[in-house]
Amino acid sequence: MTHNGDTAHATGIGEMLISSRSLDEYRSMFHLTDEDLSRKILDCPGGAAGFASAVNRLGGDVTACDRAYFDRDTEQLAVVAAAETERGNRYIRAHTEHFDWAFFADPTSVHACAGMRSRNSPPISA
């Protein structure tokens, strides 16, 4: 959820950040195999990730849910997801020493990937 202003609490990014991760990121983070992706999957919390959409397009069966979806229409969720992406990117740039850069080379590549996801992702359907 977007907090007031640039709201990362003093102890970190805040209570919650809606993130948007790709299928490649999920595969890398969770070491997902093709066999894993052939199973029924619940992505919770799914955030604004394109994982469910990507796997479903490949013939899989993924359902994404997140408390961030509650009481929001698709347009509101898109606005919140974009704001959260920017908030997360600001936090990453300010705290690079806290991140493992094995998947992304640096904060700029995280931001570039997020921009590509938002431009190339299919519209969110209700």
mmCIF file of N, CA and C in Angstrom:
data_model
loop_
_atom_site.group_PDB
_atom_site.id
_atom_site.type_symbol
_atom_site.label_atom_id
_atom_site.label_comp_id
_atom_site.label_asym_id
_atom_site.label_seq_id
_atom_site.Cartn_x
_atom_site.Cartn_y
_atom_site.Cartn_z
ATOM 1 N N MET A 1 0.847 -1.162 0.000
ATOM 2 C CA MET A 1 0.000 0.000 0.000
ATOM 3 C C MET A 1 0.893 1.226 0.000
ATOM 4 N N THR A 2 0.477 2.213 -0.702
ATOM 5 C CA THR A 2 1.247 3.438 -0.687
ATOM 6 C C THR A 2 0.978 4.153 0.622
ATOM 7 N N HIS A 3 2.033 4.523 1.286
ATOM 8 C CA HIS A 3 1.914 5.262 2.535
ATOM 9 C C HIS A 3 2.001 6.742 2.209
ATOM 10 N N ASN A 4 1.860 7.579 3.178
ATOM 11 C CA ASN A 4 1.928 9.025 2.955
ATOM 12 C C ASN A 4 3.334 9.427 2.521
ATOM 13 N N GLY A 5 3.440 10.043 1.360
ATOM 14 C CA GLY A 5 4.721 10.541 0.873
ATOM 15 C C GLY A 5 5.723 9.441 0.619
ATOM 16 N N ASP A 6 6.992 9.752 0.820
ATOM 17 C CA ASP A 6 8.066 8.778 0.659
ATOM 18 C C ASP A 6 8.225 8.085 1.992
ATOM 19 N N THR A 7 7.452 7.061 2.225
ATOM 20 C CA THR A 7 7.140 6.605 3.557
ATOM 21 C C THR A 7 7.926 5.455 4.110
ATOM 22 N N ALA A 8 9.020 5.108 3.522
ATOM 23 C CA ALA A 8 9.753 3.991 4.097
ATOM 24 C C ALA A 8 10.004 4.302 5.570
ATOM 25 N N HIS A 9 9.503 3.439 6.430
ATOM 26 C CA HIS A 9 9.702 3.635 7.865
ATOM 27 C C HIS A 9 11.194 3.628 8.166
ATOM 28 N N ALA A 10 11.559 4.138 9.296
ATOM 29 C CA ALA A 10 12.970 4.202 9.667
ATOM 30 C C ALA A 10 13.601 2.815 9.668
ATOM 31 N N THR A 11 12.807 1.774 9.851
ATOM 32 C CA THR A 11 13.345 0.417 9.925
ATOM 33 C C THR A 11 13.333 -0.294 8.579
ATOM 34 N N GLY A 12 12.904 0.328 7.521
ATOM 35 C CA GLY A 12 12.903 -0.340 6.224
ATOM 36 C C GLY A 12 11.930 0.284 5.256
ATOM 37 N N ILE A 13 11.499 -0.495 4.320
ATOM 38 C CA ILE A 13 10.648 -0.003 3.239
ATOM 39 C C ILE A 13 9.239 0.325 3.707
ATOM 40 N N GLY A 14 8.836 -0.221 4.827
ATOM 41 C CA GLY A 14 7.496 0.038 5.330
ATOM 42 C C GLY A 14 6.759 -1.264 5.567
ATOM 43 N N GLU A 15 5.515 -1.154 5.926
ATOM 44 C CA GLU A 15 4.716 -2.333 6.241
ATOM 45 C C GLU A 15 4.539 -3.240 5.032
ATOM 46 N N MET A 16 4.322 -2.647 3.866
ATOM 47 C CA MET A 16 4.047 -3.445 2.684
ATOM 48 C C MET A 16 4.455 -2.663 1.444
ATOM 49 N N LEU A 17 4.929 -3.377 0.433
ATOM 50 C CA LEU A 17 5.251 -2.804 -0.861
ATOM 51 C C LEU A 17 4.646 -3.705 -1.921
ATOM 52 N N ILE A 18 3.839 -3.148 -2.803
ATOM 53 C CA ILE A 18 3.301 -3.933 -3.911
ATOM 54 C C ILE A 18 4.383 -3.987 -4.973
ATOM 55 N N SER A 19 4.886 -5.181 -5.226
ATOM 56 C CA SER A 19 5.961 -5.320 -6.209
ATOM 57 C C SER A 19 5.436 -5.978 -7.476
ATOM 58 N N SER A 20 6.242 -5.913 -8.513
ATOM 59 C CA SER A 20 5.846 -6.512 -9.790
ATOM 60 C C SER A 20 7.026 -7.294 -10.333
ATOM 61 N N ARG A 21 6.984 -8.578 -10.159
ATOM 62 C CA ARG A 21 8.076 -9.442 -10.601
ATOM 63 C C ARG A 21 7.658 -10.258 -11.823
ATOM 64 N N SER A 22 8.630 -10.519 -12.656
ATOM 65 C CA SER A 22 8.383 -11.263 -13.893
ATOM 66 C C SER A 22 8.493 -12.771 -13.662
ATOM 67 N N LEU A 23 8.082 -13.526 -14.669
ATOM 68 C CA LEU A 23 8.232 -14.983 -14.626
ATOM 69 C C LEU A 23 9.703 -15.349 -14.453
ATOM 70 N N ASP A 24 10.605 -14.691 -15.162
ATOM 71 C CA ASP A 24 12.035 -14.985 -15.019
ATOM 72 C C ASP A 24 12.510 -14.746 -13.594
ATOM 73 N N GLU A 25 12.034 -13.679 -12.955
ATOM 74 C CA GLU A 25 12.424 -13.407 -11.570
ATOM 75 C C GLU A 25 11.894 -14.492 -10.640
ATOM 76 N N TYR A 26 10.635 -14.896 -10.823
ATOM 77 C CA TYR A 26 10.061 -15.967 -9.990
ATOM 78 C C TYR A 26 10.860 -17.254 -10.173
ATOM 79 N N ARG A 27 11.170 -17.594 -11.425
ATOM 80 C CA ARG A 27 11.926 -18.823 -11.690
ATOM 81 C C ARG A 27 13.261 -18.785 -10.964
ATOM 82 N N SER A 28 13.926 -17.650 -11.012
ATOM 83 C CA SER A 28 15.229 -17.512 -10.367
ATOM 84 C C SER A 28 15.107 -17.536 -8.846
ATOM 85 N N MET A 29 14.172 -16.773 -8.284
ATOM 86 C CA MET A 29 14.029 -16.677 -6.827
ATOM 87 C C MET A 29 13.645 -18.009 -6.194
ATOM 88 N N PHE A 30 12.734 -18.739 -6.850
ATOM 89 C CA PHE A 30 12.179 -19.953 -6.256
ATOM 90 C C PHE A 30 12.683 -21.230 -6.932
ATOM 91 N N HIS A 31 13.630 -21.086 -7.859
ATOM 92 C CA HIS A 31 14.197 -22.236 -8.576
ATOM 93 C C HIS A 31 13.095 -23.084 -9.206
ATOM 94 N N LEU A 32 12.149 -22.423 -9.855
ATOM 95 C CA LEU A 32 11.010 -23.115 -10.458
ATOM 96 C C LEU A 32 11.411 -23.817 -11.745
ATOM 97 N N THR A 33 10.994 -25.056 -11.857
ATOM 98 C CA THR A 33 11.246 -25.854 -13.057
ATOM 99 C C THR A 33 9.993 -25.849 -13.930
ATOM 100 N N ASP A 34 10.129 -26.353 -15.149
ATOM 101 C CA ASP A 34 8.952 -26.503 -16.010
ATOM 102 C C ASP A 34 7.918 -27.408 -15.342
ATOM 103 N N GLU A 35 8.381 -28.443 -14.652
ATOM 104 C CA GLU A 35 7.465 -29.337 -13.940
ATOM 105 C C GLU A 35 6.704 -28.567 -12.851
ATOM 106 N N ASP A 36 7.416 -27.721 -12.097
ATOM 107 C CA ASP A 36 6.757 -26.903 -11.076
ATOM 108 C C ASP A 36 5.660 -26.049 -11.697
ATOM 109 N N LEU A 37 5.973 -25.439 -12.842
ATOM 110 C CA LEU A 37 5.028 -24.528 -13.487
ATOM 111 C C LEU A 37 3.849 -25.260 -14.118
ATOM 112 N N SER A 38 3.927 -26.580 -14.227
ATOM 113 C CA SER A 38 2.812 -27.349 -14.777
ATOM 114 C C SER A 38 1.771 -27.672 -13.705
ATOM 115 N N ARG A 39 2.086 -27.371 -12.454
ATOM 116 C CA ARG A 39 1.159 -27.631 -11.347
ATOM 117 C C ARG A 39 0.252 -26.432 -11.118
ATOM 118 N N LYS A 40 -0.821 -26.667 -10.390
ATOM 119 C CA LYS A 40 -1.700 -25.573 -9.996
ATOM 120 C C LYS A 40 -0.971 -24.750 -8.931
ATOM 121 N N ILE A 41 -0.916 -23.421 -9.128
ATOM 122 C CA ILE A 41 -0.138 -22.550 -8.243
ATOM 123 C C ILE A 41 -1.011 -21.409 -7.729
ATOM 124 N N LEU A 42 -0.863 -21.101 -6.448
ATOM 125 C CA LEU A 42 -1.470 -19.922 -5.851
ATOM 126 C C LEU A 42 -0.339 -18.949 -5.541
ATOM 127 N N ASP A 43 -0.374 -17.777 -6.153
ATOM 128 C CA ASP A 43 0.632 -16.739 -5.918
ATOM 129 C C ASP A 43 0.039 -15.748 -4.932
ATOM 130 N N CYS A 44 0.446 -15.874 -3.666
ATOM 131 C CA CYS A 44 -0.128 -15.043 -2.619
ATOM 132 C C CYS A 44 0.975 -14.630 -1.656
ATOM 133 N N PRO A 45 1.267 -13.388 -1.514
ATOM 134 C CA PRO A 45 0.639 -12.253 -2.174
ATOM 135 C C PRO A 45 1.246 -12.038 -3.562
ATOM 136 N N GLY A 46 0.398 -11.841 -4.536
ATOM 137 C CA GLY A 46 0.840 -11.713 -5.921
ATOM 138 C C GLY A 46 1.305 -10.334 -6.309
ATOM 139 N N GLY A 47 0.939 -9.323 -5.521
ATOM 140 C CA GLY A 47 1.334 -7.959 -5.869
ATOM 141 C C GLY A 47 0.875 -7.608 -7.270
ATOM 142 N N ALA A 48 1.723 -6.912 -7.983
ATOM 143 C CA ALA A 48 1.407 -6.523 -9.359
ATOM 144 C C ALA A 48 2.226 -7.358 -10.341
ATOM 145 N N ALA A 49 2.653 -8.532 -9.887
ATOM 146 C CA ALA A 49 3.514 -9.386 -10.702
ATOM 147 C C ALA A 49 2.795 -9.912 -11.936
ATOM 148 N N GLY A 50 3.557 -10.062 -12.992
ATOM 149 C CA GLY A 50 3.050 -10.644 -14.229
ATOM 150 C C GLY A 50 3.203 -12.150 -14.259
ATOM 151 N N PHE A 51 3.668 -12.736 -13.160
ATOM 152 C CA PHE A 51 3.919 -14.173 -13.090
ATOM 153 C C PHE A 51 2.696 -14.998 -13.478
ATOM 154 N N ALA A 52 1.563 -14.744 -12.828
ATOM 155 C CA ALA A 52 0.350 -15.542 -13.094
ATOM 156 C C ALA A 52 -0.066 -15.420 -14.552
ATOM 157 N N SER A 53 -0.069 -14.217 -15.064
ATOM 158 C CA SER A 53 -0.459 -13.994 -16.451
ATOM 159 C C SER A 53 0.479 -14.719 -17.417
ATOM 160 N N ALA A 54 1.784 -14.619 -17.168
ATOM 161 C CA ALA A 54 2.765 -15.255 -18.052
ATOM 162 C C ALA A 54 2.625 -16.770 -18.048
ATOM 163 N N VAL A 55 2.499 -17.374 -16.868
ATOM 164 C CA VAL A 55 2.381 -18.830 -16.785
ATOM 165 C C VAL A 55 1.058 -19.284 -17.404
ATOM 166 N N ASN A 56 -0.012 -18.564 -17.141
ATOM 167 C CA ASN A 56 -1.307 -18.936 -17.721
ATOM 168 C C ASN A 56 -1.271 -18.869 -19.246
ATOM 169 N N ARG A 57 -0.579 -17.858 -19.801
ATOM 170 C CA ARG A 57 -0.441 -17.776 -21.265
ATOM 171 C C ARG A 57 0.317 -18.972 -21.825
ATOM 172 N N LEU A 58 1.188 -19.561 -21.010
ATOM 173 C CA LEU A 58 1.956 -20.735 -21.430
ATOM 174 C C LEU A 58 1.203 -22.040 -21.184
ATOM 175 N N GLY A 59 -0.046 -21.931 -20.717
ATOM 176 C CA GLY A 59 -0.863 -23.120 -20.490
ATOM 177 C C GLY A 59 -0.920 -23.571 -19.048
ATOM 178 N N GLY A 60 -0.302 -22.831 -18.140
ATOM 179 C CA GLY A 60 -0.319 -23.184 -16.727
ATOM 180 C C GLY A 60 -1.607 -22.766 -16.048
ATOM 181 N N ASP A 61 -1.651 -22.981 -14.749
ATOM 182 C CA ASP A 61 -2.848 -22.669 -13.968
ATOM 183 C C ASP A 61 -2.423 -21.965 -12.681
ATOM 184 N N VAL A 62 -2.308 -20.625 -12.769
ATOM 185 C CA VAL A 62 -1.884 -19.821 -11.623
ATOM 186 C C VAL A 62 -2.982 -18.834 -11.268
ATOM 187 N N THR A 63 -3.281 -18.745 -9.992
ATOM 188 C CA THR A 63 -4.192 -17.731 -9.472
ATOM 189 C C THR A 63 -3.386 -16.821 -8.559
ATOM 190 N N ALA A 64 -3.477 -15.503 -8.791
ATOM 191 C CA ALA A 64 -2.789 -14.538 -7.939
ATOM 192 C C ALA A 64 -3.819 -13.834 -7.064
ATOM 193 N N CYS A 65 -3.459 -13.627 -5.809
ATOM 194 C CA CYS A 65 -4.317 -12.852 -4.910
ATOM 195 C C CYS A 65 -3.423 -12.015 -4.014
ATOM 196 N N ASP A 66 -3.998 -10.954 -3.501
ATOM 197 C CA ASP A 66 -3.228 -10.053 -2.656
ATOM 198 C C ASP A 66 -4.210 -9.148 -1.930
ATOM 199 N N ARG A 67 -3.940 -8.843 -0.670
ATOM 200 C CA ARG A 67 -4.845 -7.941 0.060
ATOM 201 C C ARG A 67 -4.854 -6.556 -0.574
ATOM 202 N N ALA A 68 -3.833 -6.238 -1.361
ATOM 203 C CA ALA A 68 -3.782 -4.946 -2.054
ATOM 204 C C ALA A 68 -4.879 -4.822 -3.104
ATOM 205 N N TYR A 69 -5.415 -5.955 -3.577
ATOM 206 C CA TYR A 69 -6.462 -5.926 -4.594
ATOM 207 C C TYR A 69 -7.826 -5.566 -4.006
ATOM 208 N N PHE A 70 -7.974 -5.781 -2.705
ATOM 209 C CA PHE A 70 -9.268 -5.603 -2.069
ATOM 210 C C PHE A 70 -9.776 -4.177 -2.231
ATOM 211 N N ASP A 71 -11.012 -4.066 -2.650
ATOM 212 C CA ASP A 71 -11.702 -2.787 -2.725
ATOM 213 C C ASP A 71 -11.054 -1.790 -3.690
ATOM 214 N N ARG A 72 -10.424 -2.301 -4.761
ATOM 215 C CA ARG A 72 -9.848 -1.430 -5.794
ATOM 216 C C ARG A 72 -10.299 -1.931 -7.149
ATOM 217 N N ASP A 73 -10.609 -0.996 -8.038
ATOM 218 C CA ASP A 73 -10.874 -1.411 -9.408
ATOM 219 C C ASP A 73 -9.545 -1.480 -10.148
ATOM 220 N N THR A 74 -9.558 -1.950 -11.387
ATOM 221 C CA THR A 74 -8.305 -2.167 -12.111
ATOM 222 C C THR A 74 -7.522 -0.885 -12.333
ATOM 223 N N GLU A 75 -8.218 0.214 -12.588
ATOM 224 C CA GLU A 75 -7.517 1.482 -12.804
ATOM 225 C C GLU A 75 -6.811 1.938 -11.525
ATOM 226 N N GLN A 76 -7.484 1.821 -10.387
ATOM 227 C CA GLN A 76 -6.878 2.203 -9.112
ATOM 228 C C GLN A 76 -5.663 1.327 -8.804
ATOM 229 N N LEU A 77 -5.796 0.030 -9.052
ATOM 230 C CA LEU A 77 -4.694 -0.878 -8.792
ATOM 231 C C LEU A 77 -3.500 -0.550 -9.684
ATOM 232 N N ALA A 78 -3.739 -0.194 -10.928
ATOM 233 C CA ALA A 78 -2.645 0.175 -11.843
ATOM 234 C C ALA A 78 -1.910 1.413 -11.339
ATOM 235 N N VAL A 79 -2.647 2.395 -10.839
ATOM 236 C CA VAL A 79 -2.030 3.618 -10.318
ATOM 237 C C VAL A 79 -1.198 3.292 -9.075
ATOM 238 N N VAL A 80 -1.762 2.498 -8.176
ATOM 239 C CA VAL A 80 -1.049 2.125 -6.951
ATOM 240 C C VAL A 80 0.203 1.315 -7.305
ATOM 241 N N ALA A 81 0.087 0.379 -8.235
ATOM 242 C CA ALA A 81 1.239 -0.445 -8.626
ATOM 243 C C ALA A 81 2.358 0.416 -9.201
ATOM 244 N N ALA A 82 2.029 1.391 -10.024
ATOM 245 C CA ALA A 82 3.047 2.281 -10.592
ATOM 246 C C ALA A 82 3.721 3.106 -9.490
ATOM 247 N N ALA A 83 2.926 3.622 -8.558
ATOM 248 C CA ALA A 83 3.483 4.412 -7.458
ATOM 249 C C ALA A 83 4.374 3.547 -6.562
ATOM 250 N N GLU A 84 3.945 2.320 -6.309
ATOM 251 C CA GLU A 84 4.722 1.419 -5.475
ATOM 252 C C GLU A 84 6.025 1.006 -6.158
ATOM 253 N N THR A 85 5.988 0.833 -7.461
ATOM 254 C CA THR A 85 7.209 0.505 -8.206
ATOM 255 C C THR A 85 8.224 1.625 -8.046
ATOM 256 N N GLU A 86 7.766 2.852 -8.189
ATOM 257 C CA GLU A 86 8.672 3.994 -8.033
ATOM 258 C C GLU A 86 9.184 4.100 -6.598
ATOM 259 N N ARG A 87 8.307 3.889 -5.617
ATOM 260 C CA ARG A 87 8.720 3.938 -4.212
ATOM 261 C C ARG A 87 9.760 2.857 -3.931
ATOM 262 N N GLY A 88 9.528 1.660 -4.431
ATOM 263 C CA GLY A 88 10.487 0.572 -4.244
ATOM 264 C C GLY A 88 11.822 0.876 -4.900
ATOM 265 N N ASN A 89 11.774 1.440 -6.104
ATOM 266 C CA ASN A 89 13.018 1.785 -6.798
ATOM 267 C C ASN A 89 13.806 2.860 -6.052
ATOM 268 N N ARG A 90 13.106 3.846 -5.486
ATOM 269 C CA ARG A 90 13.798 4.868 -4.689
ATOM 270 C C ARG A 90 14.489 4.232 -3.479
ATOM 271 N N TYR A 91 13.776 3.308 -2.835
ATOM 272 C CA TYR A 91 14.344 2.630 -1.666
ATOM 273 C C TYR A 91 15.576 1.815 -2.054
ATOM 274 N N ILE A 92 15.489 1.085 -3.141
ATOM 275 C CA ILE A 92 16.613 0.269 -3.601
ATOM 276 C C ILE A 92 17.833 1.142 -3.878
ATOM 277 N N ARG A 93 17.615 2.252 -4.588
ATOM 278 C CA ARG A 93 18.735 3.154 -4.899
ATOM 279 C C ARG A 93 19.379 3.719 -3.623
ATOM 280 N N ALA A 94 18.567 3.977 -2.609
ATOM 281 C CA ALA A 94 19.079 4.560 -1.365
ATOM 282 C C ALA A 94 19.732 3.518 -0.458
ATOM 283 N N HIS A 95 19.480 2.223 -0.698
ATOM 284 C CA HIS A 95 19.983 1.170 0.195
ATOM 285 C C HIS A 95 20.623 0.027 -0.595
ATOM 286 N N THR A 96 21.414 0.342 -1.592
ATOM 287 C CA THR A 96 21.998 -0.695 -2.464
ATOM 288 C C THR A 96 22.786 -1.743 -1.693
ATOM 289 N N GLU A 97 23.371 -1.359 -0.576
ATOM 290 C CA GLU A 97 24.197 -2.297 0.186
ATOM 291 C C GLU A 97 23.395 -3.431 0.811
ATOM 292 N N HIS A 98 22.073 -3.316 0.866
ATOM 293 C CA HIS A 98 21.223 -4.339 1.481
ATOM 294 C C HIS A 98 20.714 -5.375 0.488
ATOM 295 N N PHE A 99 21.136 -5.288 -0.764
ATOM 296 C CA PHE A 99 20.590 -6.165 -1.789
ATOM 297 C C PHE A 99 21.660 -7.047 -2.420
ATOM 298 N N ASP A 100 21.241 -8.243 -2.803
ATOM 299 C CA ASP A 100 22.091 -9.185 -3.522
ATOM 300 C C ASP A 100 21.915 -8.873 -5.005
ATOM 301 N N TRP A 101 22.994 -8.546 -5.675
ATOM 302 C CA TRP A 101 22.928 -8.126 -7.074
ATOM 303 C C TRP A 101 23.254 -9.263 -8.027
ATOM 304 N N ALA A 102 22.878 -10.491 -7.671
ATOM 305 C CA ALA A 102 23.131 -11.647 -8.536
ATOM 306 C C ALA A 102 22.162 -11.697 -9.720
ATOM 307 N N PHE A 103 20.916 -11.265 -9.555
ATOM 308 C CA PHE A 103 19.937 -11.312 -10.643
ATOM 309 C C PHE A 103 19.985 -10.021 -11.452
ATOM 310 N N PHE A 104 19.913 -8.908 -10.775
ATOM 311 C CA PHE A 104 20.037 -7.601 -11.414
ATOM 312 C C PHE A 104 21.446 -7.086 -11.159
ATOM 313 N N ALA A 105 22.000 -6.393 -12.137
ATOM 314 C CA ALA A 105 23.359 -5.879 -11.997
ATOM 315 C C ALA A 105 23.440 -4.713 -11.020
ATOM 316 N N ASP A 106 22.390 -3.890 -10.995
ATOM 317 C CA ASP A 106 22.413 -2.675 -10.188
ATOM 318 C C ASP A 106 21.005 -2.087 -10.147
ATOM 319 N N PRO A 107 20.791 -1.027 -9.360
ATOM 320 C CA PRO A 107 19.451 -0.428 -9.255
ATOM 321 C C PRO A 107 18.890 0.057 -10.596
ATOM 322 N N THR A 108 19.750 0.500 -11.483
ATOM 323 C CA THR A 108 19.275 0.979 -12.781
ATOM 324 C C THR A 108 18.635 -0.161 -13.576
ATOM 325 N N SER A 109 19.207 -1.364 -13.497
ATOM 326 C CA SER A 109 18.627 -2.489 -14.232
ATOM 327 C C SER A 109 17.299 -2.936 -13.619
ATOM 328 N N VAL A 110 17.137 -2.786 -12.297
ATOM 329 C CA VAL A 110 15.844 -3.087 -11.659
ATOM 330 C C VAL A 110 14.789 -2.127 -12.205
ATOM 331 N N HIS A 111 15.132 -0.847 -12.231
ATOM 332 C CA HIS A 111 14.205 0.176 -12.712
ATOM 333 C C HIS A 111 13.865 -0.045 -14.187
ATOM 334 N N ALA A 112 14.856 -0.367 -15.000
ATOM 335 C CA ALA A 112 14.625 -0.603 -16.430
ATOM 336 C C ALA A 112 13.714 -1.805 -16.641
ATOM 337 N N CYS A 113 13.929 -2.856 -15.863
ATOM 338 C CA CYS A 113 13.093 -4.056 -15.987
ATOM 339 C C CYS A 113 11.655 -3.747 -15.580
ATOM 340 N N ALA A 114 11.482 -2.980 -14.528
ATOM 341 C CA ALA A 114 10.133 -2.604 -14.088
ATOM 342 C C ALA A 114 9.434 -1.792 -15.168
ATOM 343 N N GLY A 115 10.155 -0.905 -15.817
ATOM 344 C CA GLY A 115 9.572 -0.115 -16.897
ATOM 345 C C GLY A 115 9.161 -0.985 -18.067
ATOM 346 N N MET A 116 9.980 -1.976 -18.399
ATOM 347 C CA MET A 116 9.655 -2.897 -19.490
ATOM 348 C C MET A 116 8.422 -3.717 -19.134
ATOM 349 N N ARG A 117 8.338 -4.164 -17.876
ATOM 350 C CA ARG A 117 7.171 -4.956 -17.465
ATOM 351 C C ARG A 117 5.900 -4.138 -17.614
ATOM 352 N N SER A 118 5.932 -2.883 -17.198
ATOM 353 C CA SER A 118 4.707 -2.089 -17.236
ATOM 354 C C SER A 118 4.307 -1.778 -18.669
ATOM 355 N N ARG A 119 5.273 -1.626 -19.565
ATOM 356 C CA ARG A 119 4.927 -1.331 -20.967
ATOM 357 C C ARG A 119 4.504 -2.572 -21.730
ATOM 358 N N ASN A 120 5.063 -3.750 -21.370
ATOM 359 C CA ASN A 120 4.815 -4.953 -22.137
ATOM 360 C C ASN A 120 3.762 -5.850 -21.527
ATOM 361 N N SER A 121 3.311 -5.536 -20.341
ATOM 362 C CA SER A 121 2.322 -6.378 -19.688
ATOM 363 C C SER A 121 0.948 -6.165 -20.289
ATOM 364 N N PRO A 122 0.174 -7.252 -20.391
ATOM 365 C CA PRO A 122 -1.194 -7.086 -20.852
ATOM 366 C C PRO A 122 -1.993 -6.312 -19.821
ATOM 367 N N PRO A 123 -3.075 -5.675 -20.224
ATOM 368 C CA PRO A 123 -3.886 -4.949 -19.253
ATOM 369 C C PRO A 123 -4.404 -5.875 -18.173
ATOM 370 N N ILE A 124 -4.573 -5.341 -16.984
ATOM 371 C CA ILE A 124 -5.129 -6.108 -15.882
ATOM 372 C C ILE A 124 -6.615 -6.266 -16.143
ATOM 373 N N SER A 125 -7.095 -7.500 -16.027
ATOM 374 C CA SER A 125 -8.535 -7.703 -16.230
ATOM 375 C C SER A 125 -9.186 -8.017 -14.899
ATOM 376 N N ALA A 126 -10.412 -7.560 -14.769
ATOM 377 C CA ALA A 126 -11.124 -7.762 -13.497
ATOM 378 C C ALA A 126 -11.622 -9.167 -13.382
#
